[in-house]
Tab-separated table of C-alpha atoms and ligand atoms in Angstrom:
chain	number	residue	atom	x	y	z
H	8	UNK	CA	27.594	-8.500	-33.649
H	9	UNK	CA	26.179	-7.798	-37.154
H	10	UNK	CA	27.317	-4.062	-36.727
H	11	UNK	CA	24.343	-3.079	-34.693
H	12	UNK	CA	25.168	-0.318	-32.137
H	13	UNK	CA	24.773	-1.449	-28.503
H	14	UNK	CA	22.252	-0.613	-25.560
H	15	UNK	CA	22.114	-0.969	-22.173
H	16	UNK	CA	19.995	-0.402	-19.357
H	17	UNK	CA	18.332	-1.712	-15.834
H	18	UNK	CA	15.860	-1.797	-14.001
H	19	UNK	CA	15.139	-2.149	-10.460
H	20	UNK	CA	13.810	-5.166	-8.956
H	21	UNK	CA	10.353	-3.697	-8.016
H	22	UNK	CA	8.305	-7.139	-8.228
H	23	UNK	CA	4.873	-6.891	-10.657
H	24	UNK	CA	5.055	-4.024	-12.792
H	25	UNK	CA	2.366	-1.578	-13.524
H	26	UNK	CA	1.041	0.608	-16.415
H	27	UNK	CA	3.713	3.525	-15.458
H	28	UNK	CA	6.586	1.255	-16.046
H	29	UNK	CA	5.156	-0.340	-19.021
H	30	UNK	CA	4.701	2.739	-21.218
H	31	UNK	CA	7.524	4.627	-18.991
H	32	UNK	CA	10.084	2.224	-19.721
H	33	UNK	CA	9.352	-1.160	-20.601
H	34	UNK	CA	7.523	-0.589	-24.071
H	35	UNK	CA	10.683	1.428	-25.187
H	36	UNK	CA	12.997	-1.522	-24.155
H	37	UNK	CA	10.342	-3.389	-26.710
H	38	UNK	CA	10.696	-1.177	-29.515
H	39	UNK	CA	14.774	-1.020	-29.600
H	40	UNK	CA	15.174	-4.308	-29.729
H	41	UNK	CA	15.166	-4.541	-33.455
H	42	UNK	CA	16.830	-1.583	-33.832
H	43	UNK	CA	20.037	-2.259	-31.360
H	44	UNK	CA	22.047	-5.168	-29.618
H	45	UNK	CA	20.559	-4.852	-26.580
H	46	UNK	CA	21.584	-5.964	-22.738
H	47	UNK	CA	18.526	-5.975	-20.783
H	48	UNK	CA	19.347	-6.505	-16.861
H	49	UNK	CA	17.792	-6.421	-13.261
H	50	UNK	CA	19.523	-4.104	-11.349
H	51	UNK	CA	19.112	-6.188	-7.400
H	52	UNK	CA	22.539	-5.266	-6.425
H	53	UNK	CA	21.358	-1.291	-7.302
H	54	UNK	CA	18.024	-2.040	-5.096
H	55	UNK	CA	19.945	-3.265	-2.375
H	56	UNK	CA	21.757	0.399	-2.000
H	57	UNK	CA	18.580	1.283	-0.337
H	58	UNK	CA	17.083	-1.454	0.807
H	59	UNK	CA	19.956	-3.353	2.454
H	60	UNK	CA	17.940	-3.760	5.488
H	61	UNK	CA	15.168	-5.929	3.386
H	62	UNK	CA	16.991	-7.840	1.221
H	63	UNK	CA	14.624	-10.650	1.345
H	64	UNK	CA	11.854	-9.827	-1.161
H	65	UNK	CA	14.442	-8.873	-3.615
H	66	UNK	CA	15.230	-12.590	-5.620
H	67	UNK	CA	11.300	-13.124	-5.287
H	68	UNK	CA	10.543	-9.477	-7.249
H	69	UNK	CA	13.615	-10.021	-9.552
H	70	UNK	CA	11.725	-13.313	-11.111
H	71	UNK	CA	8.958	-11.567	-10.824
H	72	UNK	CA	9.622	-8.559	-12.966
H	73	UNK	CA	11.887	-11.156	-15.616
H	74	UNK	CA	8.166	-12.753	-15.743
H	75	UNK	CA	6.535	-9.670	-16.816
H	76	UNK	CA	9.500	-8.532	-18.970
H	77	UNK	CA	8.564	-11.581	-21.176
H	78	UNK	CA	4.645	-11.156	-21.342
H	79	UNK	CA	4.948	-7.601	-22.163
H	80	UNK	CA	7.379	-8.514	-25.293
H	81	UNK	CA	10.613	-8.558	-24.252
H	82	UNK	CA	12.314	-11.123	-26.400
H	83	UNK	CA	15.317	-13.839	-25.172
H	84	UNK	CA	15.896	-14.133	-28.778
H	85	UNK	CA	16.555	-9.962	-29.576
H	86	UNK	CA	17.887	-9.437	-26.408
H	87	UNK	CA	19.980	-10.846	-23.883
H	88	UNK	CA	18.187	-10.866	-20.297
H	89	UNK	CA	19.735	-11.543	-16.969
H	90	UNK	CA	20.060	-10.348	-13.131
H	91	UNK	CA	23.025	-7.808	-12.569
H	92	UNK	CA	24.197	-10.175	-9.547
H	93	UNK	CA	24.541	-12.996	-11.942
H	94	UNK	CA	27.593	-10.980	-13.101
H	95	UNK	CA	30.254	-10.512	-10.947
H	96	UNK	CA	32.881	-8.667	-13.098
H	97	UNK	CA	30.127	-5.331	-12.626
H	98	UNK	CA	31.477	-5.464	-9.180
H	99	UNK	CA	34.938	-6.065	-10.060
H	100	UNK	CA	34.713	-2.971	-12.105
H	101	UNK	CA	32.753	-1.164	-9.450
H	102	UNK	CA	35.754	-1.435	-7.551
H	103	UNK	CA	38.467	0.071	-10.076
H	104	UNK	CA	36.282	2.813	-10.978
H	105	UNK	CA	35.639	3.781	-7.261
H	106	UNK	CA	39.527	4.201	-7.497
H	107	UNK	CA	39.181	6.884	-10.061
H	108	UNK	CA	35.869	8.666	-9.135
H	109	UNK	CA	36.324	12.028	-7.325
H	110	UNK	CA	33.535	11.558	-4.161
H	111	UNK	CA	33.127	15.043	-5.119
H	112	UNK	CA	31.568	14.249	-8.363
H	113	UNK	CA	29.064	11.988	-6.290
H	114	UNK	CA	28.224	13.819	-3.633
H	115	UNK	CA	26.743	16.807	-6.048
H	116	UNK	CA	24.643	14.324	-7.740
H	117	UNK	CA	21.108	15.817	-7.544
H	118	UNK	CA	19.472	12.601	-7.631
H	119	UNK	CA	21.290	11.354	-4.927
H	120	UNK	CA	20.300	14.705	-2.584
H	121	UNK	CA	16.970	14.221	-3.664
H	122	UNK	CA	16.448	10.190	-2.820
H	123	UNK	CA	18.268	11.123	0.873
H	124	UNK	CA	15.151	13.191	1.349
H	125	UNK	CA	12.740	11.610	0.050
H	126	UNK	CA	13.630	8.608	1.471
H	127	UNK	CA	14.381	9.741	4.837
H	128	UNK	CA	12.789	6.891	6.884
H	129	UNK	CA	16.258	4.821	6.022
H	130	UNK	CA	19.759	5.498	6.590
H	131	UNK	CA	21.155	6.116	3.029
H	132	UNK	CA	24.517	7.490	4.673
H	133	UNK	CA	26.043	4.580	3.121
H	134	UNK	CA	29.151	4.426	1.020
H	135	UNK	CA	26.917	1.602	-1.028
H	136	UNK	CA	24.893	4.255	-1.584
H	137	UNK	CA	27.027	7.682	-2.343
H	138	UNK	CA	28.424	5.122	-5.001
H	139	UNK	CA	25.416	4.194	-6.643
H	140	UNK	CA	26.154	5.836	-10.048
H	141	UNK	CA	29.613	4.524	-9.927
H	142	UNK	CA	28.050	0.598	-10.086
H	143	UNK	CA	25.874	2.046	-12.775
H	144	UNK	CA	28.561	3.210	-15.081
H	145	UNK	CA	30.365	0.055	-14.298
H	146	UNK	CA	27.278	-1.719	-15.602
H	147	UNK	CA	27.165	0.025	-19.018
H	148	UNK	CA	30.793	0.193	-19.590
H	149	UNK	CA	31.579	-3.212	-19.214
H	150	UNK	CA	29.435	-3.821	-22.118
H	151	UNK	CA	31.029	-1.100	-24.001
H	152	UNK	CA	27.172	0.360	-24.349
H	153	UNK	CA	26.753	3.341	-27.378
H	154	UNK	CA	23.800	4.377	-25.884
H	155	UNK	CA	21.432	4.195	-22.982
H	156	UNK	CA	17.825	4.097	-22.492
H	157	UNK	CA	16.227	5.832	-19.741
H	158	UNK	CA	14.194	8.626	-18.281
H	159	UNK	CA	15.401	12.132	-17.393
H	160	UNK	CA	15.648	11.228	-14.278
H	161	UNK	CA	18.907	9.200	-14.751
H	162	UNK	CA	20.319	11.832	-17.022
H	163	UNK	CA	22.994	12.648	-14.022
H	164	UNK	CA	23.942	9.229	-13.796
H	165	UNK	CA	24.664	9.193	-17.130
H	166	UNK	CA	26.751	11.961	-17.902
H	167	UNK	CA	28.542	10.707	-14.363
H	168	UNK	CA	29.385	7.013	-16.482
H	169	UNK	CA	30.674	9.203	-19.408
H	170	UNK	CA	32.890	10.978	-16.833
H	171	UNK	CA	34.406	8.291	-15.543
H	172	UNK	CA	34.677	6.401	-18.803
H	173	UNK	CA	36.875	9.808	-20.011
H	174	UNK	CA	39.051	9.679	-16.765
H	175	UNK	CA	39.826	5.594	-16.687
H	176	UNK	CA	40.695	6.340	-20.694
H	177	UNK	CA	42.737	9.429	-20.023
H	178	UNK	CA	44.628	7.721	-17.261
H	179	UNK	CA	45.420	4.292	-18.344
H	180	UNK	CA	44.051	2.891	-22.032
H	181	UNK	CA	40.989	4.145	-24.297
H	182	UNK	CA	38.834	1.244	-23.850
H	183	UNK	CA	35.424	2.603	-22.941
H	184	UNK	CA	33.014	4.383	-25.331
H	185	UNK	CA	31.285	7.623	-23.969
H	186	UNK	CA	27.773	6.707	-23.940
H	187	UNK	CA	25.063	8.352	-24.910
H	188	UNK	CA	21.039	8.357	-23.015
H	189	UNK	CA	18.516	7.714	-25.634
H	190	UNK	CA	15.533	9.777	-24.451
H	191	UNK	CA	12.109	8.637	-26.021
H	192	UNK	CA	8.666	10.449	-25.453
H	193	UNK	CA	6.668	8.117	-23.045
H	194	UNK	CA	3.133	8.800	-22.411
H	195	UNK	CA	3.025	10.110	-18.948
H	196	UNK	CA	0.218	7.284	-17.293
H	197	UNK	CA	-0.864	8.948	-13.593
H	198	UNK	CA	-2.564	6.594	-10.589
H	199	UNK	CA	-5.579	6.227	-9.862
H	200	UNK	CA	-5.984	9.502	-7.566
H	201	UNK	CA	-3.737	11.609	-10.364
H	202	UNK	CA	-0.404	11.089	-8.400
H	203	UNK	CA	2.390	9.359	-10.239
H	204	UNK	CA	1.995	5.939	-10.390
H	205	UNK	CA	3.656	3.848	-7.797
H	206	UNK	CA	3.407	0.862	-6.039
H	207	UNK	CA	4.432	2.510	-2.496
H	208	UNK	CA	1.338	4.998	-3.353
H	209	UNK	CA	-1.495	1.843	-4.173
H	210	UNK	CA	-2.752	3.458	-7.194
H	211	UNK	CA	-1.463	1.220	-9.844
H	212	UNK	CA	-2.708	-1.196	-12.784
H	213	UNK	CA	-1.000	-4.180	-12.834
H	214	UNK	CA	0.214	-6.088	-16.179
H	215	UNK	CA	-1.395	-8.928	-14.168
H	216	UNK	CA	-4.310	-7.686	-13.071
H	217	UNK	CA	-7.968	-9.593	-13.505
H	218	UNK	CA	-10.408	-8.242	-15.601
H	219	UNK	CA	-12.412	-7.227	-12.509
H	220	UNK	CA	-9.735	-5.935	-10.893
H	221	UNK	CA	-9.196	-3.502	-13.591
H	222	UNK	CA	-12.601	-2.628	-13.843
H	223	UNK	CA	-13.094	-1.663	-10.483
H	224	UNK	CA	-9.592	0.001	-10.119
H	225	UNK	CA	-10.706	2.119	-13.695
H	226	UNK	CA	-13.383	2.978	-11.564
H	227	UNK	CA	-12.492	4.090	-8.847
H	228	UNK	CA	-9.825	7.014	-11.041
H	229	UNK	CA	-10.309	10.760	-10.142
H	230	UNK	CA	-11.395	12.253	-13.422
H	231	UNK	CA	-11.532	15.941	-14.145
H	232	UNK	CA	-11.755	16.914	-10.990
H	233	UNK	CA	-14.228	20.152	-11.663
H	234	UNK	CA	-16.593	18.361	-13.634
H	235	UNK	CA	-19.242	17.733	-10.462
H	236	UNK	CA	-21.765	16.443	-11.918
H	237	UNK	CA	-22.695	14.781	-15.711
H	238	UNK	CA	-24.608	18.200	-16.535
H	239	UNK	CA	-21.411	20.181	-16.618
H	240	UNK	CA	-18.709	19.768	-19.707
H	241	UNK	CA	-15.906	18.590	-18.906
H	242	UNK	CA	-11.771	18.851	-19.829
H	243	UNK	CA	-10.511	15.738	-21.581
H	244	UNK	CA	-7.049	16.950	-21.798
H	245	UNK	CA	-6.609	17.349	-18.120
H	246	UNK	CA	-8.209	13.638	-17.432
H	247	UNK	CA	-6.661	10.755	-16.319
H	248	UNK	CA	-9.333	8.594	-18.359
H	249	UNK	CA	-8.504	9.968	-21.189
H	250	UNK	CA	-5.130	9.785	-21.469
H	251	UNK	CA	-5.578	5.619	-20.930
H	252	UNK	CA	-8.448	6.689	-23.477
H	253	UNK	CA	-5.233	7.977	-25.585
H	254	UNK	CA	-3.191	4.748	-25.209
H	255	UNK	CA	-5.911	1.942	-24.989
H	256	UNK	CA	-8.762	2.780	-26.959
H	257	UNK	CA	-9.229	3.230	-31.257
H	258	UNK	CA	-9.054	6.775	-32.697
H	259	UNK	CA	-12.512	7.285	-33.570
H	260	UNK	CA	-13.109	5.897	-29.967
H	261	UNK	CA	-11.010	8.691	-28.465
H	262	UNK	CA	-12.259	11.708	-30.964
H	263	UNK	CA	-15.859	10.581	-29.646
H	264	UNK	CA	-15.112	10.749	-26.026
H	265	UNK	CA	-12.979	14.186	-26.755
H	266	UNK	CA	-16.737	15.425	-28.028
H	267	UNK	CA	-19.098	14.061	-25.890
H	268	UNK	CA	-17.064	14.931	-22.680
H	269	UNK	CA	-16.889	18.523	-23.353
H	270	UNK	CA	-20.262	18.978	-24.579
H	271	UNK	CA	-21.729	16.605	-21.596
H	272	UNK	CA	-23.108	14.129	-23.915
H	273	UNK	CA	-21.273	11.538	-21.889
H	274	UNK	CA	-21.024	10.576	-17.829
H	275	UNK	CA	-17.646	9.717	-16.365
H	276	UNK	CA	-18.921	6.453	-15.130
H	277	UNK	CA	-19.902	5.076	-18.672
H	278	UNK	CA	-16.468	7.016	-19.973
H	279	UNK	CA	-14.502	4.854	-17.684
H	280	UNK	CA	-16.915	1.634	-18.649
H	281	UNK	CA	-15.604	1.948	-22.381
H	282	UNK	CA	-12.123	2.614	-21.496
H	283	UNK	CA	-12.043	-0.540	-18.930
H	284	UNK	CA	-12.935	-3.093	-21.250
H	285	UNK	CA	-10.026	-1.317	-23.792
H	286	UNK	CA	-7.687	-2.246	-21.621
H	287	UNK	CA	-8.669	-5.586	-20.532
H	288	UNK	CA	-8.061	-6.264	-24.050
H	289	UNK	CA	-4.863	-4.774	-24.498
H	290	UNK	CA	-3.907	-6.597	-20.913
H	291	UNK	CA	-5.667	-10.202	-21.537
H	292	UNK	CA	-2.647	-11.482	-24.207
H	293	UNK	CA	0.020	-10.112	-21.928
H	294	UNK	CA	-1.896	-11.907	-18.819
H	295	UNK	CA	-2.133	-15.086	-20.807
H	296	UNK	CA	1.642	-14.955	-20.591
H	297	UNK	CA	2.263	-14.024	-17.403
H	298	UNK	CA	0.009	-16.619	-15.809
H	299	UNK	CA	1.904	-18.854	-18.409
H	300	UNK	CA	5.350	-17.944	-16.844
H	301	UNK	CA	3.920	-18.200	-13.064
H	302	UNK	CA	3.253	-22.018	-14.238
H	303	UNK	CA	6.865	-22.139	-15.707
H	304	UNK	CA	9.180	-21.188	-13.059
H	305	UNK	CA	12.020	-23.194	-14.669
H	306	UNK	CA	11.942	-21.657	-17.738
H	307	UNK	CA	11.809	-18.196	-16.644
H	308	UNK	CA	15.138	-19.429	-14.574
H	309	UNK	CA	16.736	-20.865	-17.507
H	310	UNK	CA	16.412	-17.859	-19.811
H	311	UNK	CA	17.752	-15.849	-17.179
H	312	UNK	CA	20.625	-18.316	-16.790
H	313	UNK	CA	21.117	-18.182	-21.000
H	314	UNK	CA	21.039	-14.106	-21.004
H	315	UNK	CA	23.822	-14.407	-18.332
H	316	UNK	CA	25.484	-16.444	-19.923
H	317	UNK	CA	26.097	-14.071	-22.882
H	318	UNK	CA	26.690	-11.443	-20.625
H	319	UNK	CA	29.504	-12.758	-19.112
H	320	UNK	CA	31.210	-13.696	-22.830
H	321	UNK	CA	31.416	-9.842	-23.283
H	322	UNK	CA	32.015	-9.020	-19.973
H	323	UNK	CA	34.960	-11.364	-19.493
H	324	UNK	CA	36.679	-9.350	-22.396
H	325	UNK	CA	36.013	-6.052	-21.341
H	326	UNK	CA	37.825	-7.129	-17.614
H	327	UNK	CA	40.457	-8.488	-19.432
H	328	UNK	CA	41.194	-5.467	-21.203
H	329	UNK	CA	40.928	-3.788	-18.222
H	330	UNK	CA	43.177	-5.645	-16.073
H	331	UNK	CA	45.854	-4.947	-18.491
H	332	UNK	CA	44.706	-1.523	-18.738
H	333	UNK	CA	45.657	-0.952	-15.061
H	334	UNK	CA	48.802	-3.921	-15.442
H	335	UNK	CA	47.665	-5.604	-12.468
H	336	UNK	CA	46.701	-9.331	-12.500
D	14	LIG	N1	19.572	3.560	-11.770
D	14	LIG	C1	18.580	2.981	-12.638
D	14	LIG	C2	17.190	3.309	-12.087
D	14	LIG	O1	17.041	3.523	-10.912
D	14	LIG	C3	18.731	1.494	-12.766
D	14	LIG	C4	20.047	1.134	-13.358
D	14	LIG	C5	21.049	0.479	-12.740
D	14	LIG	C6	20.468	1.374	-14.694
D	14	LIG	N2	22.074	0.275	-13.589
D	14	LIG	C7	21.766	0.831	-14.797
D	14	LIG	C8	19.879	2.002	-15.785
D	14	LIG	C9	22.480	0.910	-15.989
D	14	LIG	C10	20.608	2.088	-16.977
D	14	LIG	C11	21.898	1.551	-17.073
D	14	LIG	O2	16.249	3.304	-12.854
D	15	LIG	FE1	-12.699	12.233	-18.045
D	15	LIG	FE2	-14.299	10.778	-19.544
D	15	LIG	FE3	-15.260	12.074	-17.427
D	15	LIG	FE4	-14.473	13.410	-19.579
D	15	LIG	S1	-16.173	11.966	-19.464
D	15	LIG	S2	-13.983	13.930	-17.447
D	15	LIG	S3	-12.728	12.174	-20.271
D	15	LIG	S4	-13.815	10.410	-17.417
């Protein structure tokens, strides 16, 4: 394909997505497009490795997110779009690479100690679950990805894929690229009470939200929390506000706000005022679309249906390679 390298990545069905994942992930996805041949896919088979026991929300979220995918600029014409599920050769893969994975090199997985914690209300003692990163390299193999955009976080998984792409070569036929994450700088967008954003935590700003709905959520953000009252100066480069200051509002905008909140020329309530209507702006074209997509079910359903149907052209080489890789039918 017109000798661009290739890309792939996932994300988790999650439902409506927020500020965090927009300028986390999302607007990266947006800016490669050009740039790469990108494979764009919702990972449901990777949320049910932890959610197994609520599988139910999980189709409604995955249309959900596809919706907001769209409005924020993801393009069915750049990219090609679909639900991991969609495509059953990743789990036909899944289950030759378990063959070749040493558990070993899953168990010492730091991200995987880490979620078993954090998420201790469930029982993650799964095998679906140790395996994770072996369904992940499956799903970026199989499209013989160069590269692959994500946070640090995933950086284990990732040199995991290349790992087992280097042992199924070694062992049987050098089919798989090693690939490679693509790290990009995101802006770093906090909650509303300074935590990371999350939906678990309810302080998120949705792509979808109303106008008032941002405006009172804008309002209600912790700024600086040692400036007590409008008398005393306050730090702009430890506030929330201005960081969406940063990312929503015009430069002159921002270098005004950077000298009028240190020198107490300016109250956090009328700070946040001029921020808020920033980013109603910046929200009320993607809003248009989403609402526009909410109307459109069917066409949300037959883009996905296109994307996979590109998908499973490549993928339907890669297995065939692969089944003669490992000379079994
Ligand atoms: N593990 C990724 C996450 O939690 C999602 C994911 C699944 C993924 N398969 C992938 C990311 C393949 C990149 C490539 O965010
Ligand atoms: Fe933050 Fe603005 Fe208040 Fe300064 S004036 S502390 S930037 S909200």
């Amino acid at each position: 394909m017109s000798g661009k390298k290739r890309i792939v990545s996932g994300m988790r069905p999650t439902g409506a997505l927020h500020l965090g994942n927009l300028h986390g992930a999302l607007s990266n996805w947006i800016s490669l497009q050009d740039q790469y041949d990108c494979f764009f896919f919702i990972a449901d088979w990777h949320a049910l490795t932890s959610d197994y026991e609520h599988p139910e929300n999980i189709r409604r979220y995955s249309h959900d997110m596809m919706i907001d995918w769209l409005a924020a600029g993801l393009s069915p014409e750049k990219s090609t779009l679909f639900v991991q599920s969609e495509i059953r050769e990743h789990a036909e893969l899944f289950l030759l690479l378990s063959m070749i994975t040493p558990v070993p090199w899953l168990e010492r997985n730091p991200t995987y100690k880490d979620q078993i914690e954090q998420l201790s209300s469930r029982d993650l003692s799964t095998f679906g679950f140790l395996g994770y990163p072996v369904l992940q390299a499956a799903d970026i193999i199989i499209y013989k990805a160069d590269g692959v955009p994500v946070g640090i976080d995933q950086i284990p998984h990732i040199e995991i894929t290349r790992e087992i792409a280097r042992r199924f070569n070694y062992l049987y036929t050098p089919i798989f690229p090693e690939p490679g994450a693509i790290l990009t700088e995101t802006a770093k967008v906090l909650g509303v009470d300074r935590r990371k954003m999350s939906k678990s935590y309810g302080n998120a700003i949705y792509l979808g939200d109303s106008p008032d709905t941002v405006r009172k959520t804008v309002a209600s953000m912790i700024t600086d929390p040692q400036r007590m009252k409008k008398t005393d100066p306050g730090d702009p480069s430890i506030c929330n506000v201005f960081t969406f200051h940063k990312l929503y509002s015009d430069g002159s905008m921002v270098a005004e706000v950077d000298e009028l909140c240190r020198t107490a020329g300016i109250g956090c309530v009328a700070c946040k005022k001029k921020v808020a209507e920033n980013l109603v702006s910046f929200l009320a074209p993607i809003r248009e679309k989403i609402e526009y997509y909410r109307d459109h079910g069917k066409l949300v359903e037959e883009i996905m249906e296109t994307g996979s149907k590109k998908a499973r052209e490549v993928v339907r080489k890669t297995m065939e390679e692969v089944r003669a890789a490992i000379k079994i039918r």
